[in-house]
Tab-separated table of N, CA and C in Angstrom:
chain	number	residue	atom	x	y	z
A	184	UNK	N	105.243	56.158	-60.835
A	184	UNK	CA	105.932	54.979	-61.296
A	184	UNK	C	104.908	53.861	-61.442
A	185	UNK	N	105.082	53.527	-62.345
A	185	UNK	CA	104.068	52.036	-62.775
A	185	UNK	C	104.760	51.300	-61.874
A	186	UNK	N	103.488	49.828	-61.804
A	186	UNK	CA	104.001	48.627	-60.838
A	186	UNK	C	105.018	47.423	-61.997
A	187	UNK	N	105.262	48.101	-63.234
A	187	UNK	CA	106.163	47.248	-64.013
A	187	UNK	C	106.950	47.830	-63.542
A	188	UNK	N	107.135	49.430	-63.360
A	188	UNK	CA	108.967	49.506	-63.079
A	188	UNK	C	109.386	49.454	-61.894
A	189	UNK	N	108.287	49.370	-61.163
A	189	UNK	CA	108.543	48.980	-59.083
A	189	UNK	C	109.093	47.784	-59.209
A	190	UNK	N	108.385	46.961	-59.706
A	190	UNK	CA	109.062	45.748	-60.222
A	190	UNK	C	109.964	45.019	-60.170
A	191	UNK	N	110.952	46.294	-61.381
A	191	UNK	CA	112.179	45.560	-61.933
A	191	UNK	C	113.261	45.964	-60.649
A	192	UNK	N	112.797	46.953	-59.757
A	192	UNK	CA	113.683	47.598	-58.753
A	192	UNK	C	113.122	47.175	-57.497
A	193	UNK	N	112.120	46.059	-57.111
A	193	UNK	CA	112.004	45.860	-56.370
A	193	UNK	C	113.243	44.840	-55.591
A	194	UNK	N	113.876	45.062	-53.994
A	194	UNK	CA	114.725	44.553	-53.714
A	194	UNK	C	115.774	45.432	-53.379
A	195	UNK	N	115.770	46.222	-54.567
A	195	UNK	CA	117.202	47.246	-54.807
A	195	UNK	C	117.076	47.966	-53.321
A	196	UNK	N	118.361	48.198	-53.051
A	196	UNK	CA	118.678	49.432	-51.614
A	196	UNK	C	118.420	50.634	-52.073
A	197	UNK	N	118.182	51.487	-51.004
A	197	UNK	CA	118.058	52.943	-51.719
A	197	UNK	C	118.804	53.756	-50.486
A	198	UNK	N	119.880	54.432	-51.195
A	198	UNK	CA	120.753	55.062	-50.816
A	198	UNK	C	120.731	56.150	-49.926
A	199	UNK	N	121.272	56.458	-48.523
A	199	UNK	CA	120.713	57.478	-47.719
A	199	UNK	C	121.038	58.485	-48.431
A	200	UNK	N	119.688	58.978	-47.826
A	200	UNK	CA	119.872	60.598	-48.349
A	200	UNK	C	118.781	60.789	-49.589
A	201	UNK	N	118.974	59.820	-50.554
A	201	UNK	CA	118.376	59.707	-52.087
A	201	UNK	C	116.702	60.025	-51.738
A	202	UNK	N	116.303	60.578	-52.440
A	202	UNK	CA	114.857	61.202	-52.402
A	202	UNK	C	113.745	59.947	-53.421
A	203	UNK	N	112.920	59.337	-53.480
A	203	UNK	CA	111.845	58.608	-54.735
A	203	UNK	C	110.408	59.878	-55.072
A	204	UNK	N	109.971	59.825	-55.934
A	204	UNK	CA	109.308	60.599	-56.282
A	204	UNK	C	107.987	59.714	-57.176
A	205	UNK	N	106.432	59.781	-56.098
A	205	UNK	CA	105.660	59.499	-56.939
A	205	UNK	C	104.876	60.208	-57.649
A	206	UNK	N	104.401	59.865	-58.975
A	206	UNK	CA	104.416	61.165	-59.703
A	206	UNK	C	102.753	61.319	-59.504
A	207	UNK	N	102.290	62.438	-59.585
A	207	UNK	CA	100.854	62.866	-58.857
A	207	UNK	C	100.156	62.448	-60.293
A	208	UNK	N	98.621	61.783	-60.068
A	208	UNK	CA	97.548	62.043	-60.701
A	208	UNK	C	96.828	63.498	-60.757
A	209	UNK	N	97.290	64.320	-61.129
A	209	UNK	CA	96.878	65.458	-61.625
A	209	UNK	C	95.574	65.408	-61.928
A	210	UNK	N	94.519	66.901	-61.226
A	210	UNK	CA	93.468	67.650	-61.785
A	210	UNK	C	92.179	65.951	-61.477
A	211	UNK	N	92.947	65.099	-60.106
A	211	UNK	CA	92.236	64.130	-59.904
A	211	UNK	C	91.665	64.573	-58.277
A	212	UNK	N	90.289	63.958	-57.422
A	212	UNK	CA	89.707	64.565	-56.486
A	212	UNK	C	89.574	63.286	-56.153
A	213	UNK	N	89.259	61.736	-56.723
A	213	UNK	CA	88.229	60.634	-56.374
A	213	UNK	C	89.842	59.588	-57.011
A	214	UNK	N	89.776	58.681	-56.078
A	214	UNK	CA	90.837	57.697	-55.961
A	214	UNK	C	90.030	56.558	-56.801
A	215	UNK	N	90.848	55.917	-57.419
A	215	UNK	CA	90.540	54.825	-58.599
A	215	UNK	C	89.501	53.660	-58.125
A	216	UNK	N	88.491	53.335	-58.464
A	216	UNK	CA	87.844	51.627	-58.690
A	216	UNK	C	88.596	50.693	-58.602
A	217	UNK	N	89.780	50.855	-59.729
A	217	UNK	CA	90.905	49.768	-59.537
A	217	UNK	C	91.946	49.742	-58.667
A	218	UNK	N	92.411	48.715	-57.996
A	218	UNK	CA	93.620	48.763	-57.090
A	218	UNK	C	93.945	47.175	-56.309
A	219	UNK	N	95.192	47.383	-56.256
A	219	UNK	CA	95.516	45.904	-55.519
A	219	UNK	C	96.080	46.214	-53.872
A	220	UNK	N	96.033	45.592	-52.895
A	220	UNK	CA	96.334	46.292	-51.761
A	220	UNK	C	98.093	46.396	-51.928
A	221	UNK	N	98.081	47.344	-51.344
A	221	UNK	CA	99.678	47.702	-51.377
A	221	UNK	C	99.836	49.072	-51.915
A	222	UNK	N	99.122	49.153	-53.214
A	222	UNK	CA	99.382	50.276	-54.105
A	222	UNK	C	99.323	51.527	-53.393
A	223	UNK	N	100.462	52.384	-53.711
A	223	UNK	CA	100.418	53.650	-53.346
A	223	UNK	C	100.478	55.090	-54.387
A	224	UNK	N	99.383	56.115	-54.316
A	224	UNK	CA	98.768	56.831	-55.055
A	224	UNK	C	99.032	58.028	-54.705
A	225	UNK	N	99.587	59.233	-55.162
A	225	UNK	CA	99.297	60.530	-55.002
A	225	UNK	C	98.246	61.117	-55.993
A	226	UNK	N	97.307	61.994	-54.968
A	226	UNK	CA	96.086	62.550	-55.744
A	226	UNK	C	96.517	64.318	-55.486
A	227	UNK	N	96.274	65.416	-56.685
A	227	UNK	CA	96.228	66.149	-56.228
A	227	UNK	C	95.402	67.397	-57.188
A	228	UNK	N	94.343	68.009	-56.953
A	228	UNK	CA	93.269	68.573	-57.681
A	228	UNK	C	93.821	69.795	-58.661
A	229	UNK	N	95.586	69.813	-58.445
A	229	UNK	CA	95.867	70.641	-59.357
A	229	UNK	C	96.311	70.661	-60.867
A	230	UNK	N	96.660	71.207	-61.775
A	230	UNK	CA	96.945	70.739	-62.812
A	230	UNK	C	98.516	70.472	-62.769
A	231	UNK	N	98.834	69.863	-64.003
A	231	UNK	CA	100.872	69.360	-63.494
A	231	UNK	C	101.215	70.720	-64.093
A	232	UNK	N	102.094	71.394	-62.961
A	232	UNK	CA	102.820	72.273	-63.353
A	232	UNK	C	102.302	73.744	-62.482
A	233	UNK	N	101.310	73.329	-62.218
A	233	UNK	CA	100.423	74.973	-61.668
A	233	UNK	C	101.226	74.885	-60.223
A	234	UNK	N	101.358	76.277	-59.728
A	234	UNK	CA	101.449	76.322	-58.570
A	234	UNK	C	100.546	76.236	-57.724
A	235	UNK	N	101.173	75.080	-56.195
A	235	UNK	CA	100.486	75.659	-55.298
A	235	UNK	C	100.449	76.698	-54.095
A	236	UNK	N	99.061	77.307	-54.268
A	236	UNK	CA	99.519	78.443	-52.718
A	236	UNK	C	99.105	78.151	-51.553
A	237	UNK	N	98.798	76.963	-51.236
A	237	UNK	CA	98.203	76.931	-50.145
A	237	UNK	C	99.643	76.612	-48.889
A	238	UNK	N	99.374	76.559	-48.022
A	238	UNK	CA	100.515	76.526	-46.927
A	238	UNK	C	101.152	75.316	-46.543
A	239	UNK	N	100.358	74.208	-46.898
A	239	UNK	CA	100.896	72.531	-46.270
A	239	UNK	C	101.141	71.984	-47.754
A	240	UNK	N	100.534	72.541	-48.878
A	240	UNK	CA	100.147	71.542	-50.273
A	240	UNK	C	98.733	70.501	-50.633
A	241	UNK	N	98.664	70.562	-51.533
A	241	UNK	CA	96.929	70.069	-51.686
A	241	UNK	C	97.190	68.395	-52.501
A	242	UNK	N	98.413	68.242	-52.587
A	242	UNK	CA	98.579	66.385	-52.796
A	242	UNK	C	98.582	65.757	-51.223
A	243	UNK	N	97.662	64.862	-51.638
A	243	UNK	CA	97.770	63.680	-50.330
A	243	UNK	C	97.927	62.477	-51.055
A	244	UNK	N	98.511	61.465	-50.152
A	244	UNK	CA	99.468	60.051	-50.884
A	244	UNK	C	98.135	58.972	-49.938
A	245	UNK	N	97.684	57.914	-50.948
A	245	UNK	CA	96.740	57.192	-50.709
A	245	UNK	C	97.226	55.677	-50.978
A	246	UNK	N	96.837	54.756	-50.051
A	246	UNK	CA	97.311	53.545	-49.832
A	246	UNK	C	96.092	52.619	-49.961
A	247	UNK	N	96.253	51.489	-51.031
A	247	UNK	CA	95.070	50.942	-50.969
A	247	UNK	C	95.250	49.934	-50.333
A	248	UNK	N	94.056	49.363	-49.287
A	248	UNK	CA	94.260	48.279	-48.220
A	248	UNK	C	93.075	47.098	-48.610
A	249	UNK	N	92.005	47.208	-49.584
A	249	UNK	CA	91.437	46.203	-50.326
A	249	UNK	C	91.633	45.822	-51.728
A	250	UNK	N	91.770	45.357	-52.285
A	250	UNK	CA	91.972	45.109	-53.745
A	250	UNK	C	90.811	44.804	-54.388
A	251	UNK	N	90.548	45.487	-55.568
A	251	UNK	CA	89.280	45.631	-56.165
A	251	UNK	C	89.056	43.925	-56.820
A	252	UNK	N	87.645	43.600	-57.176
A	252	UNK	CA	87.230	42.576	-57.682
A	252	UNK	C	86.343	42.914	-59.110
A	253	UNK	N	87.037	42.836	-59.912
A	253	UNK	CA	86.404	43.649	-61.260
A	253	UNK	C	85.386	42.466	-61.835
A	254	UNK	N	85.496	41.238	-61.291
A	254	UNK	CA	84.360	40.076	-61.524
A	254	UNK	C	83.063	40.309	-61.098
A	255	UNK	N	83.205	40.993	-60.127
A	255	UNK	CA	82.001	40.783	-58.855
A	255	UNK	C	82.050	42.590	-58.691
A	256	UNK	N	82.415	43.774	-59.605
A	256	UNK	CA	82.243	44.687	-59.397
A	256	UNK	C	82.513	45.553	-58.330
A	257	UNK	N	83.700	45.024	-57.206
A	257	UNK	CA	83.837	45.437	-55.722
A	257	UNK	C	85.236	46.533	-56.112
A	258	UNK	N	84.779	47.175	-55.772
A	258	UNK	CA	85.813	48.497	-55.705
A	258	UNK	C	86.917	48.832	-54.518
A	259	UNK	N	88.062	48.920	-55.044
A	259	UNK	CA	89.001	49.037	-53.962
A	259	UNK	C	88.549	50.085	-53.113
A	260	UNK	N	89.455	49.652	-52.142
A	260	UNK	CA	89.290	50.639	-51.012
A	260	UNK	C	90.727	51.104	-50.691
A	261	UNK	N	90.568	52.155	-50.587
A	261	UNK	CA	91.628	53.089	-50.218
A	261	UNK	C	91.908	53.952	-48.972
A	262	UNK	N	93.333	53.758	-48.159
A	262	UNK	CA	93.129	54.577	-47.329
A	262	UNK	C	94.300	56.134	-47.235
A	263	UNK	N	93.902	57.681	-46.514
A	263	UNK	CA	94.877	58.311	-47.147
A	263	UNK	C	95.347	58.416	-45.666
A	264	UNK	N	97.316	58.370	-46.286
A	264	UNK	CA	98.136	58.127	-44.771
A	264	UNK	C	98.527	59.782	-44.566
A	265	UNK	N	98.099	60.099	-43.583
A	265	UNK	CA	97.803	61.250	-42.672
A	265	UNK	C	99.359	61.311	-42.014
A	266	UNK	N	99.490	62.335	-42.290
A	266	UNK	CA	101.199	62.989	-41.502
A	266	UNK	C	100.977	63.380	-40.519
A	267	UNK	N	102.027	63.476	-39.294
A	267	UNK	CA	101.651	64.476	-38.049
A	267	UNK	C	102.633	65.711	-37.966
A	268	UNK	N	103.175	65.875	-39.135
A	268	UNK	CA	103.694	67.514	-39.426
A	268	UNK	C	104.273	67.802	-40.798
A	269	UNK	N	104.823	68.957	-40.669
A	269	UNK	CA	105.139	69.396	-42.234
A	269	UNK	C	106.514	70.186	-41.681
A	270	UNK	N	107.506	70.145	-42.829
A	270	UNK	CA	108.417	70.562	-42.878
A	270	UNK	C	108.810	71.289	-43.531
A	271	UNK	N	110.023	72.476	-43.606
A	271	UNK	CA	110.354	72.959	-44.596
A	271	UNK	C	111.855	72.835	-44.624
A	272	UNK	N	112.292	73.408	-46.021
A	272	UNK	CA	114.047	73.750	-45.698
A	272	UNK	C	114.496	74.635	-44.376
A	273	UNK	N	113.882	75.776	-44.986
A	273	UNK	CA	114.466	76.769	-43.465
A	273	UNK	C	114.027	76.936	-41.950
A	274	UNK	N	113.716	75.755	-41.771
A	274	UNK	CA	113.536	75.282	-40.383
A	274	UNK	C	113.784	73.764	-39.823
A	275	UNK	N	114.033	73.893	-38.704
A	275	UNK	CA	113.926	72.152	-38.748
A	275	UNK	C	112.726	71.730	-38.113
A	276	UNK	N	112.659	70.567	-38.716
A	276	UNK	CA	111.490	69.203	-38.340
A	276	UNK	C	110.892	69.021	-37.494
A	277	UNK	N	109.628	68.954	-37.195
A	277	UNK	CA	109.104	68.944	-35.626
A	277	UNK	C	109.451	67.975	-35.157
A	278	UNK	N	109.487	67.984	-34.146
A	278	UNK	CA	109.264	66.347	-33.226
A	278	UNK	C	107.977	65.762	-33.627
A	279	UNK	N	108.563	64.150	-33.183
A	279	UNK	CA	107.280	62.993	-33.031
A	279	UNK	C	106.346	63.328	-32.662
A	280	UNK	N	104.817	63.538	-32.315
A	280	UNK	CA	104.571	63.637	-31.073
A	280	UNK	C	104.102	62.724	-30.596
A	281	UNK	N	104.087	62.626	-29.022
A	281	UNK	CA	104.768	61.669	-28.165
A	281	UNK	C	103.245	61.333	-27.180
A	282	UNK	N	102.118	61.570	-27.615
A	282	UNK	CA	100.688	61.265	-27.422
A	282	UNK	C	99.971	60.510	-27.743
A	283	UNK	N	100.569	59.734	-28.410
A	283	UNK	CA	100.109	57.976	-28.951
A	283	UNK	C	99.798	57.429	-28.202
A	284	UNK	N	98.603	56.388	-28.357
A	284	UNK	CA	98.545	55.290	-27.316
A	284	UNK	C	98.976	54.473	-27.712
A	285	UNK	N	99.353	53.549	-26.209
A	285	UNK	CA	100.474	52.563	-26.604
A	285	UNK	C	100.175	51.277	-27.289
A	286	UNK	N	101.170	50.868	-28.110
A	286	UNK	CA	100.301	49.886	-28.911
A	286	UNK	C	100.371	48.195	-28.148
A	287	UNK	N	99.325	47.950	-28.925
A	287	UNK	CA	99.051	46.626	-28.087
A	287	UNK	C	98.974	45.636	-28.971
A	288	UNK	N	98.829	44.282	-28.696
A	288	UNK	CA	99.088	43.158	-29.099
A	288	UNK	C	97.588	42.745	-29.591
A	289	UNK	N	97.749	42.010	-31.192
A	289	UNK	CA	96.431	41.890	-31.625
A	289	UNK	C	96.014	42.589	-32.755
């Protein structure tokens, strides 16, 4: 989804249950130069449509936390948000896990 049509739906509720879908940069390995912080990216080295066989999936979803400076040549920075499990239909969901340190103030 472009950030014009986040946009026009930014605000809107989204309905339990309802699934969003970002659509992958395909047959991509290296996350963009350009970016504003906020933006969120799926990268995934396959082509659209190919299957994958691997066991977890080879898209990871990338969050950019600097915003590029195309004046001064500074390249966003991006970070990729790391899951702590995987799910399927015919099983259920792992638990949290519960090995975090606790968070602190600051």
């Amino acid at each position: 989804m472009r950030r014009s049509e986040l946009d026009e739906h930014r605000g809107e509720a989204v309905s339990a249950g309802e699934q969003f879908n970002i659509e992958p940069q395909f047959q991509r390995t290296t996350v963009p130069c350009e970016g504003t912080a906020g933006d969120l990216l799926v990268l995934t080295p396959l082509a659209e449509g190919e299957y994958d066989p691997s066991p977890q999936g080879l898209a990871s979803l990338w969050l950019c936390t600097r915003s590029s400076n195309e004046g001064d040549q500074v390249p966003a920075v991006w970070a990729r948000v790391q899951f702590d499990g995987v799910a399927s239909c015919d099983r259920p969901v792992p638990d949290p896990p519960q090995d975090r340190p606790p968070l602190g103030k600051g």
